[in-house]
Amino acid sequence: MEANFFRFLSAELASFLSGRRIDKVFGPAPGVWVLAIQNTGEPLHMIFRPAKSAGHLFLSPVKPVNPQTAPAMAMWFRKRLRNRKILAVHRDWPNLRLAFELTPRTDPDGKTFLILDCRTGMTLADELPQSFSDEPEWPALEDVLDDPEIWRAYPHISPLLRKVLAGLPEDQAHALYFRVATASADQFHIPRSGDRRQPPTAWPNGNDDEVFASAVDAARAYGESTLFPLLDMEEDKAQTVQLKRVRKKLKRNLARLDEEQARLETLAAEQIKAEALQAELYRFKNAEGLESVEVSHPVHGTMTVPLNPFLSPTENMERYFKLSAKAQRGFPHIERRRRELLSQLAKAEDGTLEIHPAAHQSSPEPEGPAALPKRFRGLAVSLFRTTDGFTVIRGKNKQANHHMLSKAASPFDYWFHAEDGPSSHVILKRDHPGQDVPEASLIQAAALCGLKSYRKDDGKADIMYALVKDVRKVKGFNLGQVAVDRKLGTLRVDLDPDLDSRLA
């Protein structure tokens, strides 16, 4: 990223992000960081990819696709940054560095500053170098044009800026140099090389430039059009690796199925021994301690049948029949499973197999809502999934209702309760504060609440809802009783008794 463009971009980011909180950290690909920023409107993500030349730093409502399991460093940063407010933004723009001063934490890892270095990466620090925010000197334009290595002493005089200045008439070069040095540029440009966008600049580059009124808009246009395709390529690579793993596992499961088939066929053959014993059981029906007997099968002729000496001949015969029957019951399952595996393998071979979060498992993906995280699995709650895919949690008793707010909910989740009477507490989970919830899901969550309320036997119920952050427990109240500081509204919903089973 060119230093002078970064000067304008970092100033706009400082103004926009100060006072906001970091919600979560993601690592969609090696060397790429996504910071979800709490926002009251549409989702907001700061996407950062350090690189020596064409790095990325931009804001976007779109969160890139993330791997099924978050990288270790993403989890490390997430633990240390989540819900911390950005108090101030410090800029070392000549060196492409930005530092967020964060609200303090009491733990040893609660560093004060999050530093984004566009060349090296993202780090946490207790303090900044004393000269971090110093403004640089601007040498005379003549010195800039005479010294091709001037950027070594003055990193903000980038080779790109010097090249542009050298190609302009003297008066235009002086005017551009003045605008850049005084940070008075009011337009930002993305040049093109063929069909490809080049990193944005604070000056015009040619007639085919894309022009933007703000550095944030230019950075977003460049970032979304150049970084997102790279991330898609990374996702394609991950899909290819995943398909290889799936194919390998499917073939391994088919081999195990062949082994199981052979084992069942051995058990099925035990019926011959049982039939031979049955044909001549009268000869040694009351004998004890026999280890084997010579018998003649009506079809297979004379054979020696091993016996368990601790069982009677009759019990041995019954045991052989049971083993054979067990094998016969297993054969249909073996065939069904073989058809499933062969079908999946055929799709994996031709690349049409869809890779889901649980695609590395050869068994079908389980239906129903995802299991609750471990930290609140002990709660007495019921889980549901709306037709739009949102998870809904409903308390089964007063204690569960009491603990749901602190253990099962985020501040930006929705909370539901019957109007003017007792009911279960219901939480509709959201992924982030700006996530829109379709009206159908709100109505379904409200109806699930009404079905466990004093209005459950009525045809309709009035259900109020609010953000979890506006619902609080009050000292002295009974379990499950809360105060609502700000209600979002009331929904009148039809109570369908079958809704529980449909959404469970």
Coordinates of C-alpha atoms in Angstrom, one line a residue:
M1 CA 0.0 0.0 0.0
E2 CA 1.3 3.4 -0.9
A3 CA 2.2 5.5 2.2
N4 CA 0.4 8.7 1.2
F5 CA -2.8 6.9 0.4
F6 CA -2.5 5.1 3.7
R7 CA -2.2 8.5 5.4
F8 CA -5.7 9.4 4.2
L9 CA -7.1 6.0 4.8
S10 CA -5.8 5.7 8.3
A11 CA -7.2 9.2 9.1
E12 CA -10.7 8.2 7.9
L13 CA -10.5 4.8 9.8
A14 CA -9.4 6.6 13.0
S15 CA -12.5 8.9 12.8
F16 CA -14.8 6.0 12.0
L17 CA -13.6 3.4 14.4
S18 CA -12.9 5.4 17.5
G19 CA -15.4 4.5 20.2
R20 CA -16.5 1.2 18.6
R21 CA -15.9 -2.3 20.0
I22 CA -14.1 -5.2 18.5
D23 CA -16.7 -8.1 18.5
K24 CA -14.7 -11.1 17.1
V25 CA -11.6 -12.0 15.2
F26 CA -11.5 -14.4 12.2
G27 CA -8.7 -15.9 10.2
P28 CA -10.2 -16.9 6.8
A29 CA -6.8 -17.6 5.2
P30 CA -3.1 -17.6 6.3
G31 CA -2.0 -14.0 6.7
V32 CA -5.5 -12.5 6.5
W33 CA -7.4 -11.1 9.5
V34 CA -11.0 -10.1 9.9
L35 CA -12.1 -8.0 12.8
A36 CA -15.8 -7.9 13.3
I37 CA -16.7 -4.4 14.6
Q38 CA -19.9 -3.9 16.6
N39 CA -22.2 -1.8 14.5
T40 CA -25.9 -0.8 14.9
G41 CA -26.6 -1.0 11.1
E42 CA -25.3 -3.5 8.6
P43 CA -22.5 -5.8 9.6
L44 CA -19.1 -4.2 9.7
H45 CA -15.7 -6.0 9.2
M46 CA -12.2 -4.6 9.0
I47 CA -10.2 -6.8 6.7
F48 CA -6.5 -6.7 6.9
R49 CA -3.9 -8.5 4.8
P50 CA -0.3 -7.4 5.3
A51 CA 2.1 -7.5 2.3
K52 CA 5.3 -5.8 1.3
S53 CA 3.7 -4.1 -1.7
A54 CA 0.0 -4.7 -2.4
G55 CA -1.4 -5.1 1.1
H56 CA -5.1 -4.7 2.0
L57 CA -6.9 -2.7 4.8
F58 CA -10.5 -2.0 4.2
L59 CA -14.0 -2.0 5.8
S60 CA -16.7 -4.2 4.3
P61 CA -20.1 -5.5 5.3
V62 CA -19.2 -8.9 3.9
K63 CA -17.4 -11.4 6.0
P64 CA -15.2 -13.8 4.0
V65 CA -15.8 -17.5 4.3
N66 CA -14.0 -19.0 7.2
P67 CA -12.6 -22.5 7.8
Q68 CA -14.6 -24.9 9.8
T69 CA -12.1 -24.7 12.7
A70 CA -10.7 -21.3 13.6
P71 CA -6.9 -21.0 13.4
A72 CA -5.0 -21.0 16.7
M73 CA -3.9 -17.4 16.3
A74 CA -7.4 -16.3 15.5
M75 CA -8.6 -17.9 18.7
W76 CA -5.6 -16.3 20.5
F77 CA -6.5 -12.8 19.3
R78 CA -10.2 -13.4 19.8
K79 CA -9.7 -14.2 23.5
R80 CA -7.7 -11.0 24.0
L81 CA -9.7 -8.5 21.8
R82 CA -13.3 -9.5 22.1
N83 CA -15.6 -6.7 23.3
R84 CA -12.8 -4.2 23.9
K85 CA -13.5 -0.6 22.9
I86 CA -11.2 1.3 20.6
L87 CA -10.4 4.4 22.7
A88 CA -8.1 6.1 20.2
V89 CA -6.3 5.4 17.0
H90 CA -2.6 6.3 16.6
R91 CA -1.0 6.6 13.1
D92 CA 2.5 6.0 12.0
W93 CA 1.5 6.5 8.4
P94 CA 5.0 6.9 6.7
N95 CA 5.7 3.3 8.0
L96 CA 2.2 2.0 7.2
R97 CA 1.4 1.3 10.8
L98 CA -1.9 1.9 12.7
A99 CA -2.3 1.3 16.5
F100 CA -5.7 1.0 18.3
E101 CA -5.6 2.0 21.9
L102 CA -8.0 -0.4 23.7
T103 CA -9.9 -0.4 26.9
P104 CA -7.7 -2.0 29.7
R105 CA -8.0 -5.6 30.9
T106 CA -6.8 -7.0 34.2
D107 CA -5.2 -10.2 32.9
P108 CA -1.5 -10.4 32.0
D109 CA -2.2 -10.7 28.3
G110 CA -4.4 -7.6 28.3
K111 CA -2.1 -5.5 26.2
T112 CA -3.0 -1.8 25.6
F113 CA -2.4 -1.5 21.9
L114 CA -3.3 -3.5 18.8
I115 CA -0.8 -2.6 16.1
L116 CA -1.5 -3.2 12.4
D117 CA 1.6 -3.1 10.4
C118 CA 0.8 -3.3 6.7
R119 CA 4.1 -4.9 6.0
T120 CA 4.5 -7.4 8.8
G121 CA 1.2 -8.2 10.4
M122 CA -0.9 -7.8 13.6
T123 CA 0.5 -7.6 17.1
L124 CA -0.3 -6.6 20.6
A125 CA 1.9 -4.3 22.7
D126 CA 2.0 -2.6 26.1
E127 CA 3.2 0.7 24.7
L128 CA 4.1 2.5 21.5
P129 CA 7.5 3.8 20.4
Q130 CA 7.8 7.5 21.5
S131 CA 8.0 8.6 17.9
F132 CA 5.1 6.5 16.6
S133 CA 2.8 9.4 15.7
D134 CA 5.5 11.9 14.6
E135 CA 4.8 13.7 11.4
P136 CA 7.7 13.4 8.8
E137 CA 9.6 16.1 7.1
W138 CA 9.0 16.9 3.4
P139 CA 12.2 17.7 1.5
A140 CA 12.2 20.1 -1.4
L141 CA 10.7 18.8 -4.6
E142 CA 14.1 19.3 -6.4
D143 CA 15.8 16.9 -3.9
V144 CA 13.0 14.4 -4.5
L145 CA 13.5 14.4 -8.2
D146 CA 17.3 14.3 -8.0
D147 CA 17.6 11.4 -5.6
P148 CA 16.1 8.0 -6.7
E149 CA 16.9 6.5 -3.3
I150 CA 15.3 9.3 -1.3
W151 CA 12.6 6.9 0.0
R152 CA 15.1 5.2 2.2
A153 CA 15.4 8.3 4.3
Y154 CA 11.9 9.5 3.7
P155 CA 9.6 6.4 3.4
H156 CA 6.6 8.6 2.6
I157 CA 8.3 9.7 -0.7
S158 CA 7.5 6.4 -2.3
P159 CA 9.0 5.3 -5.6
L160 CA 5.4 5.5 -7.0
L161 CA 5.0 9.1 -5.9
R162 CA 8.4 10.1 -7.2
K163 CA 7.7 8.4 -10.6
V164 CA 4.4 10.4 -11.0
L165 CA 6.1 13.7 -10.0
A166 CA 8.9 13.1 -12.5
G167 CA 6.4 12.6 -15.3
L168 CA 4.6 15.9 -14.8
P169 CA 5.4 19.4 -15.9
E170 CA 7.1 21.5 -13.2
D171 CA 4.1 23.5 -12.2
Q172 CA 1.8 20.4 -12.0
A173 CA 4.4 18.5 -10.1
H174 CA 4.7 21.3 -7.5
A175 CA 0.9 21.5 -7.2
L176 CA 0.6 17.7 -6.7
Y177 CA 3.5 17.6 -4.3
F178 CA 1.8 20.4 -2.3
R179 CA -1.5 18.6 -2.1
V180 CA 0.1 15.4 -1.0
A181 CA 2.4 17.1 1.6
T182 CA -0.5 19.1 3.1
A183 CA -2.9 16.2 3.0
S184 CA -5.4 18.2 1.0
A185 CA -6.2 15.6 -1.7
D186 CA -10.0 15.3 -2.1
Q187 CA -10.1 12.4 -4.6
F188 CA -8.7 8.9 -4.6
H189 CA -7.9 6.8 -7.7
I190 CA -7.7 3.2 -8.6
P191 CA -5.6 2.8 -11.7
R192 CA -6.0 -0.2 -14.0
S193 CA -3.6 -2.4 -15.8
G194 CA -5.6 -4.2 -18.4
D195 CA -8.5 -5.8 -16.6
R196 CA -6.8 -5.7 -13.2
R197 CA -7.1 -3.0 -10.6
Q198 CA -3.9 -1.6 -9.1
P199 CA -3.5 -0.4 -5.5
P200 CA -5.3 3.0 -4.9
T201 CA -3.4 6.3 -4.9
A202 CA -4.1 9.9 -3.7
W203 CA -3.4 11.3 -7.2
P204 CA -4.6 10.6 -10.8
N205 CA -2.8 8.1 -12.9
G206 CA -4.6 8.1 -16.3
N207 CA -7.9 8.5 -18.1
D208 CA -9.2 5.1 -17.1
D209 CA -8.8 5.6 -13.3
E210 CA -11.8 4.9 -11.1
V211 CA -12.3 7.9 -8.9
F212 CA -13.6 7.9 -5.3
A213 CA -14.5 10.7 -2.9
S214 CA -13.0 8.9 0.2
A215 CA -10.0 6.7 0.8
V216 CA -12.3 4.2 2.7
D217 CA -14.4 3.8 -0.4
A218 CA -11.4 3.3 -2.6
A219 CA -9.8 0.8 -0.3
R220 CA -13.0 -1.2 -0.1
A221 CA -13.5 -1.3 -3.9
Y222 CA -9.9 -2.4 -4.4
G223 CA -10.0 -4.9 -1.5
E224 CA -13.2 -6.6 -2.3
S225 CA -12.3 -6.9 -6.0
T226 CA -8.8 -8.2 -5.5
L227 CA -8.6 -9.9 -2.1
F228 CA -12.0 -11.8 -2.1
P229 CA -11.1 -13.7 -5.4
L230 CA -7.8 -14.7 -3.7
L231 CA -9.7 -16.0 -0.7
D232 CA -12.1 -17.9 -3.1
M233 CA -9.0 -19.5 -4.6
E234 CA -7.8 -20.5 -1.1
E235 CA -11.3 -21.9 -0.5
D236 CA -11.1 -23.8 -3.7
K237 CA -7.7 -25.2 -2.6
A238 CA -9.2 -26.2 0.7
Q239 CA -12.2 -27.8 -1.0
T240 CA -9.7 -29.8 -3.2
V241 CA -7.8 -31.0 -0.1
Q242 CA -11.1 -31.8 1.6
L243 CA -12.3 -33.8 -1.4
K244 CA -9.1 -35.9 -1.4
R245 CA -9.6 -36.6 2.3
V246 CA -13.2 -37.5 1.7
R247 CA -12.3 -39.9 -1.1
K248 CA -9.6 -41.5 1.0
K249 CA -12.0 -42.0 3.9
L250 CA -14.8 -43.3 1.7
K251 CA -12.4 -45.9 0.2
R252 CA -11.2 -46.9 3.7
N253 CA -14.8 -47.3 4.8
L254 CA -15.6 -49.5 1.8
A255 CA -12.7 -51.7 2.7
R256 CA -14.0 -52.0 6.2
L257 CA -17.4 -52.8 4.9
D258 CA -15.9 -55.7 2.9
E259 CA -14.3 -57.0 6.1
E260 CA -17.7 -56.8 7.8
Q261 CA -19.4 -58.5 4.9
A262 CA -16.9 -61.4 5.2
R263 CA -17.4 -61.6 8.9
L264 CA -21.2 -61.8 8.5
E265 CA -20.9 -64.5 5.8
T266 CA -18.8 -66.5 8.3
L267 CA -21.6 -66.1 10.9
A268 CA -24.3 -67.0 8.3
A269 CA -22.5 -70.3 7.6
E270 CA -23.1 -71.3 11.2
Q271 CA -26.6 -72.2 10.2
I272 CA -25.3 -75.3 8.5
K273 CA -23.8 -76.5 11.9
A274 CA -27.1 -75.7 13.6
E275 CA -29.1 -77.7 11.1
A276 CA -26.7 -80.6 11.3
L277 CA -27.1 -80.6 15.2
Q278 CA -30.8 -80.3 14.9
A279 CA -31.0 -83.3 12.5
E280 CA -29.3 -85.6 15.1
L281 CA -30.0 -83.9 18.4
Y282 CA -31.9 -87.0 19.6
R283 CA -28.5 -88.9 19.8
F284 CA -26.8 -86.6 22.5
K285 CA -29.6 -84.4 23.7
N286 CA -28.9 -85.0 27.3
A287 CA -25.1 -85.3 27.1
E288 CA -22.9 -83.0 29.1
G289 CA -19.4 -81.5 28.6
L290 CA -19.1 -82.4 24.9
E291 CA -16.4 -80.4 23.0
S292 CA -17.5 -81.7 19.5
V293 CA -19.8 -84.2 17.8
E294 CA -19.8 -86.0 14.5
V295 CA -23.1 -85.4 12.7
S296 CA -24.5 -85.7 9.2
H297 CA -26.1 -82.8 7.4
P298 CA -28.9 -83.7 5.0
V299 CA -27.2 -81.7 2.2
H300 CA -23.6 -81.2 3.2
G301 CA -22.9 -84.6 4.6
T302 CA -20.9 -85.7 7.6
M303 CA -19.1 -83.0 9.6
T304 CA -17.6 -82.3 12.9
V305 CA -19.3 -79.5 14.9
P306 CA -17.4 -77.8 17.7
L307 CA -19.4 -77.4 20.9
N308 CA -19.1 -75.2 24.0
P309 CA -18.6 -77.8 26.8
F310 CA -20.3 -75.4 29.3
L311 CA -23.5 -75.4 27.2
S312 CA -25.9 -78.3 26.5
P313 CA -26.1 -79.6 22.9
T314 CA -29.5 -77.9 22.6
E315 CA -28.0 -74.6 23.8
N316 CA -25.2 -75.0 21.3
M317 CA -27.6 -75.5 18.5
E318 CA -29.6 -72.4 19.5
R319 CA -26.4 -70.4 19.7
Y320 CA -25.5 -71.3 16.1
F321 CA -29.0 -70.4 14.9
K322 CA -28.8 -67.0 16.7
L323 CA -25.4 -66.2 15.1
S324 CA -26.7 -67.0 11.7
A325 CA -29.9 -64.9 12.2
K326 CA -27.7 -62.0 13.4
A327 CA -25.8 -62.2 10.1
Q328 CA -29.0 -62.3 8.1
R329 CA -30.2 -59.1 9.8
G330 CA -26.9 -57.4 9.1
F331 CA -26.8 -58.1 5.3
P332 CA -29.4 -55.5 4.3
H333 CA -27.6 -52.8 6.3
I334 CA -24.3 -53.7 4.7
E335 CA -25.9 -53.3 1.2
R336 CA -27.6 -50.0 2.1
R337 CA -24.4 -48.6 3.5
R338 CA -22.4 -49.8 0.5
R339 CA -24.8 -48.0 -1.9
E340 CA -24.4 -44.8 0.2
L341 CA -20.7 -45.0 0.2
L342 CA -20.4 -45.8 -3.6
S343 CA -22.8 -42.9 -4.4
Q344 CA -20.7 -40.5 -2.3
L345 CA -17.5 -41.8 -3.8
A346 CA -18.8 -41.4 -7.4
K347 CA -19.7 -37.7 -6.6
A348 CA -16.3 -37.2 -4.9
E349 CA -14.5 -38.6 -8.0
D350 CA -16.3 -36.3 -10.4
G351 CA -16.2 -33.3 -8.1
T352 CA -19.9 -32.9 -7.5
L353 CA -19.9 -33.9 -3.9
E354 CA -20.9 -30.9 -1.7
I355 CA -18.5 -30.3 1.1
H356 CA -20.3 -29.2 4.3
P357 CA -18.8 -28.3 7.7
A358 CA -19.1 -32.0 8.6
A359 CA -18.2 -33.4 5.2
H360 CA -15.1 -35.1 6.5
Q361 CA -17.5 -37.5 8.2
S362 CA -18.8 -40.2 5.8
S363 CA -22.1 -40.5 7.6
P364 CA -25.0 -38.2 6.7
E365 CA -25.0 -34.8 8.4
P366 CA -27.3 -34.8 11.5
E367 CA -30.5 -33.0 11.2
G368 CA -31.8 -30.4 13.7
P369 CA -30.2 -27.5 15.4
A370 CA -26.5 -27.5 16.4
A371 CA -25.6 -28.7 19.9
L372 CA -25.2 -26.0 22.5
P373 CA -21.6 -25.0 23.3
K374 CA -20.2 -26.8 26.3
R375 CA -20.4 -23.7 28.6
F376 CA -24.2 -23.9 28.8
R377 CA -25.0 -27.5 27.9
G378 CA -26.0 -28.1 31.6
L379 CA -28.9 -25.7 31.2
A380 CA -32.4 -27.2 31.1
V381 CA -33.3 -25.8 27.7
S382 CA -34.9 -26.9 24.5
L383 CA -33.3 -26.2 21.1
F384 CA -35.1 -25.2 17.9
R385 CA -34.1 -24.0 14.5
T386 CA -36.3 -21.6 12.5
T387 CA -37.1 -22.1 8.9
D388 CA -34.5 -19.4 8.1
G389 CA -31.8 -21.3 10.0
F390 CA -31.6 -19.3 13.3
T391 CA -31.1 -21.2 16.5
V392 CA -33.7 -20.6 19.2
I393 CA -33.3 -21.6 22.9
R394 CA -36.2 -22.0 25.3
G395 CA -35.9 -22.5 29.0
K396 CA -37.7 -25.4 30.6
N397 CA -37.8 -24.1 34.2
K398 CA -37.2 -21.0 36.3
Q399 CA -33.6 -21.8 37.0
A400 CA -32.9 -22.2 33.3
N401 CA -34.8 -19.0 32.5
H402 CA -32.6 -17.2 35.1
H403 CA -29.2 -18.4 33.8
M404 CA -30.0 -18.2 30.0
L405 CA -29.3 -14.5 29.9
S406 CA -25.7 -14.8 31.2
K407 CA -24.8 -18.3 29.9
A408 CA -26.7 -18.8 26.7
A409 CA -27.0 -15.4 25.1
S410 CA -25.0 -12.6 23.6
P411 CA -25.9 -8.9 24.1
F412 CA -27.2 -8.6 20.5
D413 CA -29.4 -11.8 20.6
Y414 CA -33.2 -11.4 20.8
W415 CA -35.2 -12.2 24.0
F416 CA -38.9 -13.1 24.0
H417 CA -41.5 -13.3 26.8
A418 CA -45.2 -13.4 27.0
E419 CA -46.9 -10.0 27.6
D420 CA -48.4 -9.4 31.0
G421 CA -48.0 -13.0 32.4
P422 CA -45.6 -15.9 33.1
S423 CA -43.9 -17.8 30.3
S424 CA -40.6 -19.5 29.4
H425 CA -37.7 -17.2 28.3
V426 CA -36.8 -17.6 24.7
I427 CA -33.5 -16.5 23.1
L428 CA -33.0 -16.2 19.3
K429 CA -29.3 -16.4 18.6
R430 CA -27.6 -14.0 16.1
D431 CA -24.1 -14.2 14.7
H432 CA -23.4 -10.5 15.0
P433 CA -25.1 -7.3 16.1
G434 CA -25.9 -6.2 12.5
Q435 CA -27.4 -9.5 11.4
D436 CA -30.9 -9.1 10.1
V437 CA -33.5 -11.6 11.3
P438 CA -36.4 -12.3 8.9
E439 CA -39.9 -11.6 10.2
A440 CA -40.8 -15.3 9.8
S441 CA -38.1 -16.3 12.3
L442 CA -39.1 -13.6 14.8
I443 CA -42.7 -14.9 14.6
Q444 CA -41.6 -18.5 15.0
A445 CA -39.5 -17.6 18.1
A446 CA -42.4 -15.7 19.6
A447 CA -44.8 -18.6 18.9
L448 CA -42.4 -21.0 20.7
C449 CA -42.5 -18.7 23.6
G450 CA -46.3 -18.5 23.6
L451 CA -46.6 -22.3 23.6
K452 CA -44.9 -22.3 27.0
S453 CA -46.8 -19.5 28.6
Y454 CA -50.0 -18.8 30.4
R455 CA -51.6 -18.2 27.0
K456 CA -50.7 -21.7 25.7
D457 CA -54.3 -22.9 25.4
D458 CA -55.4 -19.8 23.5
G459 CA -55.4 -19.5 19.8
K460 CA -53.2 -16.4 19.9
A461 CA -50.7 -14.7 22.3
D462 CA -49.0 -11.3 22.6
I463 CA -45.2 -11.8 22.9
M464 CA -42.9 -8.9 23.7
Y465 CA -39.2 -9.0 22.5
A466 CA -36.1 -7.0 23.2
L467 CA -32.3 -7.2 22.8
V468 CA -30.6 -9.2 25.5
K469 CA -28.5 -6.2 26.4
D470 CA -31.7 -4.4 27.4
V471 CA -32.9 -7.2 29.7
R472 CA -31.4 -7.5 33.2
K473 CA -31.7 -9.5 36.4
V474 CA -32.6 -7.5 39.5
K475 CA -31.3 -8.3 42.9
G476 CA -34.2 -9.5 45.1
F477 CA -36.4 -10.7 42.2
N478 CA -37.4 -14.3 42.0
L479 CA -35.7 -16.7 39.7
G480 CA -36.6 -15.9 36.1
Q481 CA -37.9 -12.4 36.9
V482 CA -36.2 -9.6 34.9
A483 CA -36.5 -6.0 34.1
V484 CA -36.7 -4.8 30.5
D485 CA -35.1 -1.4 29.9
R486 CA -36.2 -1.0 26.3
K487 CA -38.7 -3.2 24.5
L488 CA -38.4 -3.5 20.7
G489 CA -42.0 -4.4 20.2
T490 CA -44.9 -6.9 20.7
L491 CA -45.8 -9.6 18.3
R492 CA -49.3 -11.1 18.2
V493 CA -48.8 -14.7 17.0
D494 CA -50.9 -17.8 16.3
L495 CA -50.2 -20.7 18.5
D496 CA -49.7 -23.9 16.5
P497 CA -49.3 -26.9 18.9
D498 CA -47.3 -28.7 16.1
L499 CA -44.7 -25.9 15.8
D500 CA -42.5 -27.5 18.6
S501 CA -42.1 -30.8 16.8
R502 CA -41.6 -29.1 13.4
L503 CA -38.8 -26.8 14.6
A504 CA -37.2 -29.1 17.2

